[in-house]
N, CA, C and O atoms as a MOPAC input file, in Angstrom:
PM7 MOZYME 1SCF
protein

 N     18.50800 1     9.43400 1    -6.52500 1
 C     19.55100 1    10.43600 1    -6.76100 1
 C     20.58400 1     9.89900 1    -7.73700 1
 O     20.87000 1     8.70200 1    -7.77800 1
 N     21.12300 1    10.79500 1    -8.50200 1
 C     22.17200 1    10.39000 1    -9.43500 1
 C     23.45800 1    10.14300 1    -8.66600 1
 O     23.61200 1    10.66500 1    -7.56100 1
 N     24.38700 1     9.36600 1    -9.21000 1
 C     25.66800 1     9.12100 1    -8.53500 1
 C     26.41900 1    10.41600 1    -8.23200 1
 O     27.09000 1    10.51300 1    -7.20500 1
 N     26.31400 1    11.41100 1    -9.11700 1
 C     26.99700 1    12.68600 1    -8.87800 1
 C     26.39400 1    13.38900 1    -7.66600 1
 O     27.11800 1    13.86900 1    -6.79400 1
 N     25.05900 1    13.44700 1    -7.61700 1
 C     24.39100 1    14.07300 1    -6.47900 1
 C     24.70600 1    13.34100 1    -5.18300 1
 O     24.97400 1    13.96500 1    -4.15600 1
 N     24.67200 1    12.00200 1    -5.24000 1
 C     24.96400 1    11.21800 1    -4.03200 1
 C     26.37200 1    11.48800 1    -3.52400 1
 O     26.58200 1    11.63500 1    -2.32000 1
 N     27.34100 1    11.55600 1    -4.43900 1
 C     28.71900 1    11.80900 1    -4.02600 1
 C     28.86700 1    13.15000 1    -3.35000 1
 O     29.48000 1    13.24500 1    -2.28600 1
 N     28.31000 1    14.19800 1    -3.95700 1
 C     28.42800 1    15.52600 1    -3.34800 1
 C     27.63700 1    15.59500 1    -2.05300 1
 O     28.04000 1    16.28200 1    -1.11500 1
 N     26.50700 1    14.88400 1    -1.99200 1
 C     25.69900 1    14.87200 1    -0.78700 1
 C     26.44300 1    14.19300 1     0.35600 1
 O     26.46000 1    14.70700 1     1.47400 1
 N     27.05000 1    13.05600 1     0.09000 1
 C     27.79400 1    12.35700 1     1.13800 1
 C     28.93100 1    13.21800 1     1.66800 1
 O     29.16700 1    13.27000 1     2.87500 1
 N     29.63100 1    13.89200 1     0.76800 1
 C     30.73600 1    14.75600 1     1.20600 1
 C     30.21600 1    15.94700 1     2.00200 1
 O     30.80200 1    16.32100 1     3.01700 1
 N     29.13100 1    16.53600 1     1.54900 1
 C     28.63900 1    17.76300 1     2.16400 1
 C     27.98700 1    17.50600 1     3.51700 1
 O     28.25300 1    18.23000 1     4.47700 1
 N     27.15400 1    16.50600 1     3.60300 1
 C     26.35600 1    16.32900 1     4.81000 1
 C     26.60600 1    15.00700 1     5.50800 1
 O     25.87900 1    14.65900 1     6.43900 1
 N     27.60500 1    14.26800 1     5.08600 1
 C     27.94900 1    12.98300 1     5.68400 1
 C     26.76800 1    12.01600 1     5.68200 1
 O     26.51400 1    11.34000 1     6.67800 1
 N     26.06100 1    11.95300 1     4.58200 1
 C     24.92400 1    11.05300 1     4.46500 1
 C     25.40100 1     9.74100 1     3.87300 1
 O     26.08700 1     9.72000 1     2.85100 1
 N     25.03700 1     8.65900 1     4.51400 1
 C     25.37900 1     7.33100 1     4.02700 1
 C     24.29200 1     6.87400 1     3.06500 1
 O     23.14900 1     6.68500 1     3.48000 1
 N     24.62000 1     6.69500 1     1.80200 1
 C     23.62800 1     6.35100 1     0.77600 1
 C     22.93100 1     5.02500 1     1.07700 1
 O     21.78200 1     4.83400 1     0.67800 1
 N     23.59900 1     4.11500 1     1.76900 1
 C     22.98900 1     2.82500 1     2.08300 1
 C     21.78900 1     2.98200 1     3.00800 1
 O     20.89400 1     2.13700 1     3.00400 1
 N     21.75700 1     4.04400 1     3.79600 1
 C     20.70200 1     4.22100 1     4.78800 1
 C     19.72100 1     5.32100 1     4.42500 1
 O     18.97100 1     5.79000 1     5.28000 1
 N     19.71900 1     5.74000 1     3.16000 1
 C     18.77800 1     6.77200 1     2.75800 1
 C     17.38300 1     6.18300 1     2.75100 1
 O     17.10400 1     5.24700 1     2.00200 1
 N     16.51200 1     6.72300 1     3.57700 1
 C     15.17900 1     6.17400 1     3.71500 1
 C     14.16400 1     6.78100 1     2.77400 1
 O     13.32900 1     6.06100 1     2.22500 1
 N     14.21200 1     8.08300 1     2.57200 1
 C     13.21200 1     8.75600 1     1.75400 1
 C     13.73700 1    10.12900 1     1.38200 1
 O     14.56400 1    10.70800 1     2.08700 1
 N     13.24200 1    10.64100 1     0.26100 1
 C     13.57600 1    11.98800 1    -0.14700 1
 C     12.41600 1    12.57600 1    -0.92100 1
 O     11.65700 1    11.84800 1    -1.56200 1
 N     12.27400 1    13.89800 1    -0.86600 1
 C     11.21000 1    14.54300 1    -1.62300 1
 C     10.94400 1    15.95300 1    -1.13300 1
 O     11.50800 1    16.40300 1    -0.13600 1
 N     10.06800 1    16.64100 1    -1.86000 1
 C      9.70300 1    18.01300 1    -1.51800 1
 C      8.67300 1    18.02300 1    -0.39900 1
 O      7.70900 1    17.25800 1    -0.42700 1
 N      8.87700 1    18.88400 1     0.57400 1
 C      7.91500 1    19.16800 1     1.64300 1
 C      7.93700 1    20.66900 1     1.88900 1
 O      8.91700 1    21.34700 1     1.58000 1
 N      6.86000 1    21.17200 1     2.44000 1
 C      6.89600 1    22.53800 1     2.96100 1
 C      7.07100 1    22.42300 1     4.46200 1
 O      6.41700 1    21.60900 1     5.11500 1
 N      7.95500 1    23.24000 1     5.00300 1
 C      8.17800 1    23.22300 1     6.45300 1
 C      7.89800 1    24.59600 1     7.01600 1
 O      8.07300 1    25.61300 1     6.34500 1
 N      7.46500 1    24.60600 1     8.24800 1
 C      7.18900 1    25.88000 1     8.89700 1
 C      8.46600 1    26.36300 1     9.58000 1
 O      9.07400 1    25.64000 1    10.36900 1
 N      8.86300 1    27.59900 1     9.26700 1
 C     10.07100 1    28.14800 1     9.88400 1
 C      9.83000 1    28.33300 1    11.38200 1
 O      8.71500 1    28.61900 1    11.81700 1
 N     10.88300 1    28.16500 1    12.14600 1
 C     10.75600 1    28.17900 1    13.60700 1
 C     10.33600 1    29.53300 1    14.16300 1
 O      9.47900 1    29.60400 1    15.04400 1
 N     10.92600 1    30.59300 1    13.66000 1
 C     10.70500 1    31.90200 1    14.27500 1
 C      9.61000 1    32.71400 1    13.58700 1
 O      8.74500 1    33.27500 1    14.25900 1
 N      9.63700 1    32.78200 1    12.26500 1
 C      8.66100 1    33.60200 1    11.54000 1
 C      7.37900 1    32.83600 1    11.21800 1
 O      6.38000 1    33.42800 1    10.80800 1
 N      7.41500 1    31.49900 1    11.40900 1
 C      6.25400 1    30.63200 1    11.16700 1
 C      5.77700 1    30.69100 1     9.72200 1
 O      4.59400 1    30.48300 1     9.44900 1
 N      6.68200 1    30.97100 1     8.80100 1
 C      6.35200 1    30.97500 1     7.37900 1
 C      6.57100 1    29.57400 1     6.81400 1
 O      7.42500 1    28.82900 1     7.29700 1
 N      5.79600 1    29.22200 1     5.79100 1
 C      5.92000 1    27.91400 1     5.14700 1
 C      6.87700 1    28.03000 1     3.97600 1
 O      6.68700 1    28.86500 1     3.09200 1
 N      7.90500 1    27.19600 1     3.96900 1
 C      8.93300 1    27.22700 1     2.92300 1
 C      9.07700 1    25.84600 1     2.28900 1
 O      9.09600 1    24.83000 1     2.98400 1
 N      9.17600 1    25.82500 1     0.98600 1
 C      9.36000 1    24.55700 1     0.25500 1
 C     10.82700 1    24.16100 1     0.33400 1
 O     11.71300 1    24.95800 1     0.02500 1
 N     11.07700 1    22.92200 1     0.75200 1
 C     12.44300 1    22.41300 1     0.89400 1
 C     12.50600 1    20.98400 1     0.37500 1
 O     11.51500 1    20.25400 1     0.40800 1
 N     13.68400 1    20.59400 1    -0.10400 1
 C     13.96200 1    19.21100 1    -0.49400 1
 C     14.48200 1    18.50000 1     0.74600 1
 O     15.48700 1    18.91900 1     1.32000 1
 N     13.80800 1    17.42200 1     1.17100 1
 C     14.19300 1    16.69400 1     2.37000 1
 C     14.78200 1    15.34500 1     2.00900 1
 O     14.33100 1    14.67900 1     1.07700 1
 N     15.79500 1    14.95500 1     2.76300 1
 C     16.38000 1    13.62400 1     2.65300 1
 C     16.43800 1    13.03100 1     4.05800 1
 O     17.02100 1    13.61200 1     4.97300 1
 N     15.82000 1    11.86400 1     4.20500 1
 C     15.86700 1    11.11900 1     5.46400 1
 C     16.94700 1    10.07400 1     5.33100 1
 O     16.89000 1     9.22900 1     4.43800 1
 N     17.93400 1    10.12300 1     6.20900 1
 C     19.03200 1     9.15900 1     6.18700 1
 C     19.33600 1     8.73800 1     7.61200 1
 O     19.70000 1     9.56300 1     8.44900 1
 N     19.18500 1     7.44800 1     7.88300 1
 C     19.34200 1     6.88900 1     9.23000 1
 C     18.46000 1     7.67100 1    10.18600 1
 O     17.23700 1     7.65400 1    10.04800 1
 N     19.05600 1     8.35800 1    11.15400 1
 C     18.26500 1     9.06800 1    12.16200 1
 C     18.30800 1    10.58800 1    11.97000 1
 O     18.06100 1    11.34200 1    12.91100 1
 N     18.61900 1    11.03000 1    10.75900 1
 C     18.67600 1    12.46900 1    10.50900 1
 C     17.81200 1    12.83500 1     9.30300 1
 O     17.70100 1    12.08600 1     8.33300 1
 N     17.20900 1    14.01000 1     9.40600 1
 C     16.40100 1    14.56200 1     8.33400 1
 C     17.08500 1    15.84900 1     7.87600 1
 O     17.23800 1    16.79200 1     8.65300 1
 N     17.49100 1    15.87800 1     6.62000 1
 C     18.22400 1    17.00900 1     6.05700 1
 C     17.29100 1    17.80200 1     5.15100 1
 O     16.53300 1    17.21600 1     4.37800 1
 N     17.33900 1    19.14300 1     5.24100 1
 C     16.56000 1    19.96000 1     4.31200 1
 C     17.49700 1    20.83000 1     3.48500 1
 O     18.52600 1    21.30800 1     3.96300 1
 N     17.10400 1    21.01900 1     2.21700 1
 C     17.90200 1    21.80000 1     1.26700 1
 C     16.96900 1    22.74200 1     0.51300 1
 O     15.79800 1    22.42400 1     0.30900 1
 N     17.47700 1    23.88600 1     0.10300 1
 C     16.66500 1    24.82000 1    -0.68300 1
 C     16.35000 1    24.26800 1    -2.05900 1
 O     15.29400 1    24.55800 1    -2.62000 1
 N     17.26300 1    23.47000 1    -2.61000 1
 C     17.09300 1    22.96600 1    -3.97600 1
 C     17.62800 1    21.54100 1    -4.05000 1
 O     18.69700 1    21.25900 1    -3.50900 1
 N     16.91200 1    20.64800 1    -4.70300 1
 C     17.36800 1    19.25400 1    -4.78500 1
 C     18.59600 1    19.09900 1    -5.67000 1
 O     19.25300 1    18.05900 1    -5.63300 1
 N     18.91300 1    20.10400 1    -6.45700 1
 C     20.10900 1    20.05400 1    -7.29800 1
 C     21.32100 1    20.63900 1    -6.59500 1
 O     22.44200 1    20.51600 1    -7.08900 1
 N     21.11300 1    21.26800 1    -5.45900 1
 C     22.19800 1    21.92300 1    -4.72300 1
 C     22.24300 1    21.32200 1    -3.31700 1
 O     21.66100 1    21.85700 1    -2.37400 1
 N     22.95500 1    20.18800 1    -3.20200 1
 C     22.95200 1    19.43400 1    -1.94600 1
 C     24.23900 1    19.61100 1    -1.14400 1
 O     24.59300 1    18.74800 1    -0.34100 1
 N     24.92500 1    20.70300 1    -1.35400 1
 C     26.19100 1    20.90100 1    -0.64600 1
 C     25.98700 1    21.34200 1     0.79400 1
 O     26.70700 1    20.89600 1     1.68800 1
 N     25.00900 1    22.21400 1     1.02700 1
 C     24.82700 1    22.76300 1     2.36100 1
 C     23.37000 1    22.64200 1     2.79400 1
 O     22.51100 1    23.34700 1     2.26300 1
 N     23.07900 1    21.75900 1     3.75000 1
 C     21.69700 1    21.66300 1     4.23800 1
 C     21.28000 1    22.95700 1     4.93600 1
 O     22.08600 1    23.58700 1     5.62100 1
 N     20.02000 1    23.34700 1     4.75900 1
 C     19.50700 1    24.49600 1     5.50700 1
 C     19.23400 1    24.09600 1     6.94900 1
 O     19.21300 1    24.93600 1     7.84800 1
 N     19.02500 1    22.79900 1     7.15500 1
 C     18.76000 1    22.29800 1     8.50300 1
 C     19.07400 1    20.81400 1     8.54900 1
 O     18.86900 1    20.09100 1     7.57400 1
 N     19.57800 1    20.36600 1     9.69800 1
 C     19.77900 1    18.93700 1     9.94800 1
 C     19.03100 1    18.62900 1    11.23500 1
 O     19.35400 1    19.16600 1    12.29400 1
 N     18.03800 1    17.76700 1    11.13900 1
 C     17.19000 1    17.43900 1    12.28300 1
 C     17.57900 1    16.06100 1    12.78600 1
 O     17.43200 1    15.06700 1    12.07600 1
 N     18.07500 1    16.00700 1    14.01000 1
 C     18.46300 1    14.73200 1    14.61800 1
 C     17.21500 1    14.09900 1    15.22900 1
 O     16.69000 1    14.59600 1    16.22500 1
 N     16.74400 1    13.01100 1    14.63700 1
 C     15.49800 1    12.39400 1    15.07600 1
 C     15.62000 1    11.67200 1    16.41600 1
 O     14.60800 1    11.25400 1    16.97700 1
 N     16.83400 1    11.51800 1    16.93800 1
 C     17.01100 1    10.88900 1    18.25700 1
 C     16.29700 1    11.68200 1    19.34800 1
 O     15.86900 1    11.10400 1    20.34700 1
 N     16.16100 1    12.99900 1    19.17200 1
 C     15.54300 1    13.82900 1    20.21000 1
 C     14.02600 1    13.93600 1    20.03600 1
 O     13.34800 1    14.54200 1    20.86600 1
 N     13.49500 1    13.35100 1    18.96600 1
 C     12.05700 1    13.39800 1    18.73100 1
 C     11.41800 1    12.09500 1    19.17600 1
 O     12.04300 1    11.03600 1    19.13100 1
 N     10.15200 1    12.18400 1    19.61200 1
 C      9.49600 1    11.01700 1    20.18400 1
 C      8.40800 1    10.43000 1    19.29600 1
 O      8.12200 1     9.23700 1    19.38800 1
 N      7.78800 1    11.25100 1    18.43100 1
 C      6.70100 1    10.72400 1    17.60300 1
 C      6.45200 1    11.61900 1    16.39300 1
 O      6.94800 1    12.74200 1    16.30700 1
 N      5.66900 1    11.08000 1    15.46500 1
 C      5.27200 1    11.81700 1    14.26700 1
 C      3.81800 1    11.44900 1    13.97600 1
 O      3.44700 1    10.27700 1    14.03900 1
 N      3.00000 1    12.44800 1    13.65800 1
 C      1.60200 1    12.14900 1    13.33600 1
 C      0.98100 1    13.27000 1    12.52000 1
 O      1.49200 1    14.38900 1    12.46800 1
 N     -0.13000 1    12.93900 1    11.88900 1
 C     -0.88100 1    13.89700 1    11.08000 1
 C     -1.28100 1    15.09100 1    11.94600 1
 O     -1.58400 1    14.93500 1    13.12900 1
 N     -1.27900 1    16.28800 1    11.34700 1
 C     -1.55400 1    17.48700 1    12.14700 1
 C     -2.46700 1    18.47800 1    11.44200 1
 O     -2.40300 1    19.67700 1    11.71000 1
 N     -3.31800 1    17.98800 1    10.53900 1
 C     -4.17300 1    18.89300 1     9.77500 1
 C     -5.07300 1    19.74100 1    10.66900 1
 O     -5.34000 1    20.90200 1    10.35700 1
 N     -5.54500 1    19.16700 1    11.78600 1
 C     -6.39300 1    19.92600 1    12.71100 1
 C     -5.61400 1    21.05400 1    13.37900 1
 O     -6.15400 1    22.13200 1    13.63000 1
 N     -4.36500 1    20.79800 1    13.65700 1
 C     -3.52000 1    21.77600 1    14.35600 1
 C     -3.03200 1    22.88600 1    13.41000 1
 O     -3.05700 1    24.06200 1    13.77000 1
 N     -2.59300 1    22.51200 1    12.21300 1
 C     -1.99200 1    23.49200 1    11.29400 1
 C     -3.00300 1    24.10700 1    10.33100 1
 O     -2.72700 1    25.13200 1     9.70700 1
 N     -4.18000 1    23.47600 1    10.21100 1
 C     -5.17200 1    23.87800 1     9.20300 1
 C     -4.61500 1    23.78400 1     7.78900 1
 O     -5.03000 1    24.53200 1     6.90400 1
 N     -3.66700 1    22.85700 1     7.57400 1
 C     -3.07800 1    22.62500 1     6.25500 1
 C     -3.35500 1    21.17400 1     5.86200 1
 O     -3.12700 1    20.25800 1     6.65200 1
 N     -3.84300 1    20.97000 1     4.64800 1
 C     -4.07800 1    19.61500 1     4.13800 1
 C     -2.73100 1    18.92400 1     3.97700 1
 O     -1.76000 1    19.54100 1     3.53700 1
 N     -2.67100 1    17.64900 1     4.33000 1
 C     -1.47200 1    16.79900 1     4.20000 1
 C     -0.32800 1    17.22600 1     5.11500 1
 O      0.83700 1    16.98100 1     4.80400 1
 N     -0.64900 1    17.85700 1     6.23300 1
 C      0.40900 1    18.26200 1     7.17100 1
 C      0.63800 1    17.18800 1     8.22000 1
 O     -0.24600 1    16.39100 1     8.53300 1
 N      1.84400 1    17.19200 1     8.75100 1
 C      2.20400 1    16.29200 1     9.84500 1
 C      3.23700 1    16.97500 1    10.72100 1
 O      3.95900 1    17.87000 1    10.28200 1
 N      3.29200 1    16.53500 1    11.96900 1
 C      4.21100 1    17.10400 1    12.94700 1
 C      5.13600 1    16.02600 1    13.48400 1
 O      4.75400 1    14.86500 1    13.63200 1
 N      6.36800 1    16.44300 1    13.77200 1
 C      7.34000 1    15.59200 1    14.45100 1
 C      7.54400 1    16.22300 1    15.82400 1
 O      7.85300 1    17.41000 1    15.93100 1
 N      7.36700 1    15.41400 1    16.88000 1
 C      7.34200 1    15.92500 1    18.25100 1
 C      8.58700 1    15.54500 1    19.04600 1
 O      9.06500 1    14.41200 1    18.98600 1
 N      9.10200 1    16.53100 1    19.80000 1
 C     10.10700 1    16.27700 1    20.82700 1
 C      9.52500 1    16.85400 1    22.11600 1
 O      8.49300 1    17.52300 1    22.07800 1
 N     10.16500 1    16.60700 1    23.24500 1
 C      9.65300 1    17.20300 1    24.48800 1
 C      9.63900 1    18.73800 1    24.44900 1
 O      8.83100 1    19.36500 1    25.13400 1
 N     10.52000 1    19.33600 1    23.66000 1
 C     10.66200 1    20.78600 1    23.65500 1
 C     10.18900 1    21.48300 1    22.39000 1
 O     10.08800 1    22.70900 1    22.36600 1
 N      9.89600 1    20.72600 1    21.33700 1
 C      9.67400 1    21.36000 1    20.05000 1
 C      8.75800 1    20.52400 1    19.16900 1
 O      8.77900 1    19.29400 1    19.22900 1
 N      7.95600 1    21.19700 1    18.35200 1
 C      7.13800 1    20.53700 1    17.33800 1
 C      7.58300 1    21.06700 1    15.98300 1
 O      7.63900 1    22.27800 1    15.76900 1
 N      7.89600 1    20.16000 1    15.07600 1
 C      8.38000 1    20.49900 1    13.74900 1
 C      7.25700 1    20.16400 1    12.76600 1
 O      6.90600 1    18.99300 1    12.61500 1
 N      6.68300 1    21.17600 1    12.09100 1
 C      5.53800 1    20.98700 1    11.19900 1
 C      5.96300 1    20.97200 1     9.73700 1
 O      6.78500 1    21.78300 1     9.31000 1
 N      5.38800 1    20.02800 1     8.96500 1
 C      5.68300 1    19.90300 1     7.54200 1
 C      4.40100 1    19.56700 1     6.78600 1
 O      3.43800 1    19.06000 1     7.36000 1
 N      4.41000 1    19.86500 1     5.47300 1
 C      3.26700 1    19.58300 1     4.61600 1
 C      3.75800 1    18.86300 1     3.37000 1
 O      4.69100 1    19.31400 1     2.70700 1
 N      3.12000 1    17.73900 1     3.05800 1
 C      3.44100 1    16.97500 1     1.85000 1
 C      2.52500 1    17.41000 1     0.70800 1
 O      1.52800 1    18.09600 1     0.92800 1
 N      2.87400 1    17.00400 1    -0.51300 1
 C      2.08300 1    17.36700 1    -1.68700 1
 C      0.80900 1    16.54400 1    -1.83800 1
 O     -0.11200 1    16.96000 1    -2.54000 1
 N      0.74200 1    15.38500 1    -1.18900 1
 C     -0.43700 1    14.52400 1    -1.31200 1
 C     -0.61800 1    13.71500 1    -0.02000 1
 O      0.28100 1    13.63900 1     0.81800 1
 N     -1.78700 1    13.12600 1     0.11100 1
 C     -2.08100 1    12.26600 1     1.26700 1
 C     -1.13900 1    11.07000 1     1.30600 1
 O     -0.63900 1    10.71300 1     2.37300 1
 N     -0.88800 1    10.44300 1     0.14900 1
 C     -0.01100 1     9.26200 1     0.13300 1
 C      1.42900 1     9.64100 1     0.47400 1
 O      2.11800 1     8.89000 1     1.16300 1
 N      1.88800 1    10.79700 1     0.00000 1
 C      3.23500 1    11.25900 1     0.37300 1
 C      3.31600 1    11.53500 1     1.87100 1
 O      4.30900 1    11.19900 1     2.51600 1
 N      2.28000 1    12.14100 1     2.41500 1
 C      2.24600 1    12.40700 1     3.86100 1
 C      2.36200 1    11.10200 1     4.63900 1
 O      3.15600 1    10.99500 1     5.57400 1
 N      1.56400 1    10.10900 1     4.24500 1
 C      1.59700 1     8.81900 1     4.94500 1
 C      2.96000 1     8.14100 1     4.79800 1
 O      3.45200 1     7.53200 1     5.74800 1
 N      3.57200 1     8.24000 1     3.61800 1
 C      4.91800 1     7.67500 1     3.41400 1
 C      5.93400 1     8.34600 1     4.32600 1
 O      6.76200 1     7.67300 1     4.94000 1
 N      5.87200 1     9.67500 1     4.41500 1
 C      6.81100 1    10.40200 1     5.28600 1
 C      6.58700 1    10.05000 1     6.75700 1
 O      7.54800 1     9.85500 1     7.50200 1
 N      5.32800 1     9.96700 1     7.17400 1
 C      5.03600 1     9.61500 1     8.57100 1
 C      5.60100 1     8.22900 1     8.89100 1
 O      6.22200 1     8.03800 1     9.93600 1
 N      5.38700 1     7.26700 1     7.99500 1
 C      5.93300 1     5.91700 1     8.21700 1
 C      7.45600 1     5.93200 1     8.27700 1
 O      8.05000 1     5.34500 1     9.18100 1
 N      8.09100 1     6.60500 1     7.31200 1
 C      9.55800 1     6.61100 1     7.23300 1
 C     10.17900 1     7.32200 1     8.43800 1
 O     11.14600 1     6.82700 1     9.01800 1
 N      9.63700 1     8.46500 1     8.81400 1
 C     10.18000 1     9.20600 1     9.96600 1
 C      9.90400 1     8.44300 1    11.25300 1
 O     10.76500 1     8.37400 1    12.13000 1
 N      8.70800 1     7.86900 1    11.37300 1
 C      8.38400 1     7.07500 1    12.56200 1
 C      9.33700 1     5.90500 1    12.72900 1
 O      9.80300 1     5.62800 1    13.83400 1
 N      9.62800 1     5.21200 1    11.61700 1
 C     10.58400 1     4.09500 1    11.65600 1
 C     11.96800 1     4.58700 1    12.06800 1
 O     12.64600 1     3.94000 1    12.86600 1
 N     12.38600 1     5.72600 1    11.52900 1
 C     13.70800 1     6.27000 1    11.86700 1
 C     13.78700 1     6.65800 1    13.35000 1
 O     14.81800 1     6.45900 1    13.99100 1
 N     12.70400 1     7.20900 1    13.88600 1
 C     12.67900 1     7.56400 1    15.31400 1
 C     12.81300 1     6.30800 1    16.16300 1
 O     13.62300 1     6.26700 1    17.08900 1
 N     12.01800 1     5.27700 1    15.85100 1
 C     12.06900 1     4.02200 1    16.62300 1
 C     13.46300 1     3.40700 1    16.54600 1
 O     14.02200 1     3.00100 1    17.56400 1
 N     14.02300 1     3.33700 1    15.33800 1
 C     15.36400 1     2.75200 1    15.18300 1
 C     16.42600 1     3.56600 1    15.91100 1
 O     17.34700 1     2.99000 1    16.48900 1
 N     16.31800 1     4.89000 1    15.89600 1
 C     17.32100 1     5.71100 1    16.58300 1
 C     17.24400 1     5.50300 1    18.09100 1
 O     18.26600 1     5.52500 1    18.77600 1
 N     16.03200 1     5.30100 1    18.61000 1
 C     15.88500 1     5.04600 1    20.05000 1
 C     16.37000 1     3.65500 1    20.41700 1
 O     16.96100 1     3.46700 1    21.48000 1
 N     16.12800 1     2.67200 1    19.54900 1
 C     16.56300 1     1.30600 1    19.86500 1
 C     18.08600 1     1.20100 1    19.82400 1
 O     18.67000 1     0.42300 1    20.57800 1
 N     18.73700 1     1.97600 1    18.94800 1
 C     20.20000 1     1.95900 1    18.90100 1
 C     20.80400 1     2.53500 1    20.17500 1
 O     21.85400 1     2.07700 1    20.62500 1
 N     20.14800 1     3.53700 1    20.76000 1
 C     20.69000 1     4.13400 1    21.97500 1
 C     20.44200 1     3.24700 1    23.18900 1
 O     21.09600 1     3.41000 1    24.21900 1
 N     19.49400 1     2.30100 1    23.07600 1
 C     19.19800 1     1.41300 1    24.19900 1
 C     20.07700 1     0.16800 1    24.22200 1
 O     20.12600 1    -0.53300 1    25.23200 1
 N     20.76200 1    -0.11000 1    23.13700 1
 C     21.63700 1    -1.27800 1    23.08500 1
 C     22.81000 1    -1.04900 1    24.02800 1
 O     23.49800 1    -0.03100 1    23.94900 1
 N     23.02700 1    -2.01100 1    24.92000 1
 C     24.10000 1    -1.86000 1    25.91200 1
 C     25.46400 1    -1.98000 1    25.25700 1
 O     25.69600 1    -2.85000 1    24.41700 1
 N     26.33700 1    -1.11100 1    25.64700 1
 C     27.71000 1    -1.12200 1    25.14400 1
 C     28.47400 1    -2.22400 1    25.86400 1
 O     28.62700 1    -2.15600 1    27.08400 1
 N     28.96000 1    -3.24100 1    25.14900 1
 C     29.67900 1    -4.34100 1    25.80700 1
 C     31.00200 1    -3.88600 1    26.42100 1
 O     31.58900 1    -4.61200 1    27.22400 1
 N     31.47400 1    -2.70200 1    26.05800 1
 C     32.73700 1    -2.19700 1    26.57300 1
 C     32.56100 1    -1.25200 1    27.75800 1
 O     33.53200 1    -0.66700 1    28.23700 1
 N     31.31400 1    -1.09900 1    28.23500 1
 C     31.09800 1    -0.16400 1    29.34200 1
 C     31.68400 1    -0.74100 1    30.62800 1
 O     31.87100 1    -1.95100 1    30.75500 1
 N     31.96800 1     0.14700 1    31.57800 1
 C     32.57900 1    -0.26600 1    32.84400 1
 C     31.55500 1    -0.75100 1    33.85400 1
 O     31.93400 1    -1.26300 1    34.90800 1
 N     30.26400 1    -0.60300 1    33.56500 1
 C     29.25400 1    -1.01400 1    34.53300 1
 C     29.23700 1    -2.52400 1    34.66900 1
 O     29.35500 1    -3.24900 1    33.68100 1
 N     29.09200 1    -2.98700 1    35.88200 1
 C     29.06000 1    -4.41500 1    36.17000 1
 C     27.74300 1    -4.69400 1    36.87600 1
 O     27.67100 1    -4.60700 1    38.10200 1
 N     26.68700 1    -5.03400 1    36.11400 1
 C     25.35500 1    -5.17000 1    36.66300 1
 C     25.21700 1    -6.32000 1    37.65000 1
 O     24.51700 1    -6.18300 1    38.65300 1
 N     25.87100 1    -7.45800 1    37.39000 1
 C     25.65400 1    -8.63400 1    38.20700 1
 C     26.45300 1    -8.63500 1    39.51000 1
 O     26.04400 1    -9.30100 1    40.46100 1
 N     27.53200 1    -7.94500 1    39.58900 1
 C     28.40500 1    -7.98600 1    40.76200 1
 C     28.43600 1    -6.64400 1    41.49100 1
 O     29.49600 1    -6.19700 1    41.92700 1
 N     27.28100 1    -6.00500 1    41.62100 1
 C     27.26300 1    -4.67600 1    42.22700 1
 C     27.01700 1    -4.70400 1    43.73100 1
 O     26.90100 1    -3.64400 1    44.34600 1
 N     26.93500 1    -5.87700 1    44.33800 1
 C     26.66400 1    -5.94900 1    45.78200 1
 C     27.89700 1    -5.73600 1    46.60400 1
 O     27.83300 1    -5.76700 1    47.83300 1

């Protein structure tokens, strides 16, 4: 991304440029109408942002918090779409399609890493918590 795009993106969606993992075009399936729409996606830390246009990054069409998702894997058998993959939560499956097999694999790796890291951050014990594990008797 250009410095101008990064600046407007950080202001608009609170994305930290240091933690930007991946960006690119994907098609995503809309939740209600189940239509496939082309969107520009940016993966940053534990969030996946989608935009209608990569030049217009002021307002994401969707912000997906990966903390609530448990896994990501290829889904061509399920969607009948080449280069498709799904991101799974206990309540929802989010389907996307990449432009190529290598892009699909890159997205699966990047999103999978972000899911694992988001879960490991929530498991780190807060040293300021009031719980006293050793003296609970």
